[in-house]
Coordinates of N, CA, C and O in Angstrom, one line a residue:
G265 N 0.8 -1.2 0.0 CA 0.0 0.0 0.0 C 0.9 1.3 0.0 O 2.1 1.2 0.0
R266 N 0.2 2.4 0.0 CA 0.9 3.7 0.0 C 0.4 4.5 1.1 O -0.8 4.6 1.5
V267 N 1.4 5.1 1.8 CA 1.1 5.9 3.0 C 0.4 7.2 2.5 O 1.0 8.0 1.7
V268 N -0.8 7.5 3.0 CA -1.5 8.8 2.6 C -1.5 9.8 3.8 O -1.8 10.9 3.6
F269 N -1.2 9.3 5.0 CA -1.1 10.2 6.2 C -0.2 9.5 7.2 O -0.3 8.3 7.4
A270 N 0.7 10.3 7.8 CA 1.6 9.9 8.9 C 1.9 11.0 9.7 O 2.6 12.0 9.3
G271 N 1.3 11.0 11.0 CA 1.6 12.1 11.9 C 0.6 12.2 13.0 O -0.2 11.2 13.2
P272 N 0.7 13.2 13.8 CA -0.2 13.3 15.0 C -1.7 13.6 14.5 O -1.9 14.2 13.5
Y273 N -2.6 13.1 15.3 CA -4.0 13.3 15.0 C -4.8 13.3 16.3 O -4.8 12.4 17.0
Q274 N -5.6 14.4 16.5 CA -6.5 14.7 17.6 C -6.7 13.6 18.6 O -7.6 12.8 18.6
G275 N -5.8 13.5 19.6 CA -6.0 12.5 20.7 C -5.6 11.1 20.4 O -5.8 10.2 21.3
Y276 N -5.2 10.8 19.2 CA -4.9 9.4 18.9 C -3.4 9.1 18.8 O -2.9 8.1 18.5
G277 N -2.6 10.1 19.2 CA -1.1 10.0 19.1 C -0.7 10.1 17.6 O -1.4 10.7 16.8
L278 N 0.3 9.4 17.3 CA 0.8 9.3 15.9 C 0.0 8.2 15.2 O -0.2 7.2 15.7
I279 N -0.5 8.6 14.0 CA -1.2 7.6 13.3 C -0.7 7.4 11.9 O 0.1 8.3 11.4
V280 N -1.0 6.3 11.2 CA -0.6 6.0 9.8 C -1.8 5.6 9.1 O -2.5 4.7 9.6
I281 N -2.1 6.1 8.0 CA -3.2 5.7 7.1 C -2.5 5.2 5.8 O -1.8 5.9 5.2
V282 N -2.9 4.0 5.4 CA -2.3 3.3 4.2 C -3.5 3.0 3.3 O -4.5 2.3 3.7
E283 N -3.3 3.4 2.0 CA -4.3 2.9 1.0 C -3.7 1.7 0.3 O -2.5 1.6 -0.1
H284 N -4.6 0.7 0.2 CA -4.2 -0.6 -0.4 C -5.0 -0.8 -1.7 O -6.1 -0.2 -1.9
P285 N -4.6 -1.7 -2.6 CA -5.4 -2.0 -3.8 C -6.8 -2.6 -3.4 O -6.9 -3.1 -2.3
G286 N -7.7 -2.5 -4.3 CA -9.0 -3.0 -4.1 C -9.9 -2.2 -3.2 O -10.9 -2.7 -2.7
G287 N -9.6 -0.9 -3.0 CA -10.4 0.0 -2.2 C -10.2 -0.2 -0.7 O -11.0 0.4 0.1
W288 N -9.2 -0.8 -0.3 CA -8.9 -1.0 1.2 C -8.1 0.1 1.7 O -7.2 0.6 1.0
T289 N -8.4 0.5 3.0 CA -7.6 1.5 3.7 C -7.4 0.9 5.1 O -8.3 0.3 5.7
S290 N -6.2 1.1 5.6 CA -5.9 0.7 7.0 C -5.4 1.9 7.8 O -4.7 2.8 7.3
L291 N -5.9 2.0 9.0 CA -5.5 3.1 9.9 C -5.0 2.5 11.2 O -5.6 1.7 11.8
I292 N -3.7 2.9 11.6 CA -3.1 2.4 12.8 C -2.9 3.6 13.7 O -2.3 4.6 13.3
T293 N -3.4 3.5 14.9 CA -3.3 4.6 15.9 C -2.5 4.2 17.1 O -2.3 3.1 17.4
G294 N -2.0 5.2 17.8 CA -1.3 5.0 19.1 C 0.2 4.8 19.0 O 0.8 4.3 19.9
L295 N 0.8 5.1 17.9 CA 2.2 5.0 17.7 C 3.0 6.1 18.5 O 2.5 7.2 18.5
A296 N 4.2 5.7 19.0 CA 5.0 6.7 19.6 C 6.1 7.3 18.7 O 6.5 8.4 18.8
E297 N 6.5 6.5 17.7 CA 7.4 6.9 16.7 C 7.0 6.4 15.3 O 6.4 5.3 15.2
L298 N 7.3 7.2 14.3 CA 7.0 6.7 12.9 C 8.2 6.4 12.1 O 9.2 7.1 12.3
D299 N 8.1 5.4 11.3 CA 9.2 5.0 10.4 C 8.8 5.1 9.0 O 9.5 4.6 8.1
V300 N 7.7 5.8 8.7 CA 7.2 6.0 7.3 C 6.9 7.4 7.1 O 6.8 8.2 8.0
R301 N 6.7 7.8 5.8 CA 6.4 9.1 5.4 C 5.3 9.1 4.3 O 5.2 8.1 3.6
V302 N 4.6 10.2 4.2 CA 3.5 10.3 3.2 C 4.1 10.0 1.8 O 5.2 10.6 1.5
G303 N 3.4 9.2 1.0 CA 3.8 8.9 -0.3 C 4.6 7.7 -0.4 O 4.8 7.1 -1.5
Q304 N 5.1 7.1 0.7 CA 6.0 6.0 0.7 C 5.2 4.7 0.3 O 4.1 4.5 0.8
Q305 N 5.7 3.9 -0.6 CA 5.1 2.6 -1.0 C 5.6 1.6 0.0 O 6.8 1.5 0.3
L306 N 4.7 0.8 0.6 CA 5.1 -0.2 1.6 C 5.0 -1.6 1.0 O 4.2 -1.9 0.1
V307 N 5.8 -2.5 1.5 CA 5.6 -3.9 1.2 C 5.1 -4.6 2.5 O 5.2 -4.1 3.6
T308 N 4.6 -5.8 2.3 CA 4.1 -6.6 3.4 C 5.2 -6.8 4.5 O 6.3 -7.1 4.2
G309 N 4.8 -6.5 5.7 CA 5.7 -6.6 6.8 C 6.6 -5.4 7.1 O 7.4 -5.4 8.1
A310 N 6.5 -4.4 6.3 CA 7.3 -3.2 6.5 C 6.9 -2.5 7.8 O 5.7 -2.4 8.2
P311 N 7.9 -2.1 8.7 CA 7.6 -1.4 9.9 C 7.0 -0.1 9.7 O 7.4 0.7 8.8
L312 N 5.9 0.3 10.4 CA 5.3 1.6 10.4 C 5.9 2.5 11.4 O 5.9 3.7 11.2
G313 N 6.3 2.0 12.5 CA 6.8 2.8 13.6 C 6.9 1.9 14.8 O 6.9 0.7 14.7
S314 N 6.9 2.5 16.0 CA 7.0 1.7 17.2 C 6.0 2.3 18.3 O 5.7 3.5 18.2
A315 N 5.7 1.4 19.2 CA 4.8 1.8 20.3 C 5.6 2.4 21.4 O 6.9 2.2 21.5
G316 N 5.0 3.1 22.3 CA 5.7 3.7 23.4 C 6.0 2.7 24.5 O 5.6 1.5 24.4
P317 N 6.7 3.2 25.6 CA 7.0 2.3 26.7 C 5.8 1.9 27.5 O 4.7 2.5 27.4
G318 N 5.9 1.0 28.4 CA 4.8 0.6 29.3 C 3.8 -0.3 28.6 O 4.2 -1.3 27.9
R319 N 2.5 0.1 28.7 CA 1.5 -0.7 28.1 C 0.7 0.1 27.0 O -0.4 0.6 27.3
P320 N 1.4 0.3 25.9 CA 0.8 1.2 24.9 C -0.5 0.5 24.3 O -0.6 -0.7 24.3
V321 N -1.4 1.4 23.8 CA -2.6 0.9 23.2 C -2.5 1.3 21.7 O -2.5 2.5 21.4
L322 N -2.4 0.3 20.9 CA -2.5 0.4 19.4 C -3.8 0.0 18.9 O -4.4 -0.9 19.5
S323 N -4.3 0.6 17.9 CA -5.5 0.1 17.3 C -5.4 0.1 15.7 O -4.6 0.8 15.2
L324 N -6.2 -0.8 15.1 CA -6.2 -1.0 13.7 C -7.6 -0.9 13.2 O -8.5 -1.5 13.8
E325 N -7.8 -0.1 12.2 CA -9.1 0.0 11.6 C -9.0 -0.3 10.1 O -8.1 0.3 9.5
L326 N -9.8 -1.2 9.6 CA -9.8 -1.5 8.2 C -11.1 -1.0 7.6 O -12.2 -1.0 8.2
R327 N -11.0 -0.5 6.4 CA -12.1 0.0 5.6 C -12.0 -0.5 4.2 O -10.9 -0.6 3.6
Q328 N -13.1 -0.9 3.6 CA -13.2 -1.2 2.2 C -14.2 -0.3 1.5 O -15.4 -0.3 2.0
N329 N -13.7 0.4 0.6 CA -14.6 1.4 -0.1 C -15.3 2.3 0.9 O -16.5 2.6 0.8
G330 N -14.5 2.7 1.9 CA -15.0 3.7 2.9 C -15.9 3.1 4.0 O -16.2 3.8 4.9
Q331 N -16.1 1.8 4.0 CA -17.0 1.2 5.0 C -16.1 0.4 6.0 O -15.2 -0.4 5.6
P332 N -16.3 0.5 7.3 CA -15.6 -0.2 8.3 C -15.7 -1.7 8.1 O -16.8 -2.2 7.8
V333 N -14.6 -2.4 8.3 CA -14.6 -3.9 8.2 C -14.0 -4.4 9.5 O -12.9 -3.9 9.9
N334 N -14.6 -5.5 10.1 CA -14.0 -6.1 11.3 C -12.8 -6.9 10.8 O -12.9 -7.8 10.0
P335 N -11.6 -6.6 11.3 CA -10.3 -7.3 10.9 C -10.4 -8.8 11.1 O -9.8 -9.6 10.4
L336 N -11.1 -9.2 12.2 CA -11.2 -10.6 12.5 C -12.0 -11.4 11.4 O -11.7 -12.5 11.1
D337 N -13.0 -10.7 10.8 CA -13.7 -11.3 9.7 C -12.8 -11.6 8.5 O -12.9 -12.6 7.8
V338 N -11.8 -10.7 8.3 CA -10.9 -10.8 7.2 C -9.9 -12.0 7.4 O -9.6 -12.8 6.5
V339 N -9.3 -12.1 8.6 CA -8.3 -13.1 8.9 C -9.0 -14.5 9.1 O -8.3 -15.5 8.8
R340 N -10.2 -14.5 9.5 CA -10.9 -15.8 9.6 C -11.3 -16.4 8.2 O -11.4 -17.5 8.0
G341 N -11.4 -15.4 7.2 CA -11.7 -15.7 5.8 C -12.7 -16.7 5.5 O -12.9 -17.3 4.7

């Protein structure tokens, strides 16, 4: 996918938004450091950043064509 946003966002800490083929978008929130930049093409397994110390809370949101999708439904396939 391609990074379309990477930076701080209203109370979510640092976030990364990635556009994928097929109308998919992923949003990862709660990062303490970023290893990506806007416009960067990513490959599977590429690091996006790192979580902070202690018990950080990271979240993943998947969307297909703008509609939220439960990630567990995708991995259960």
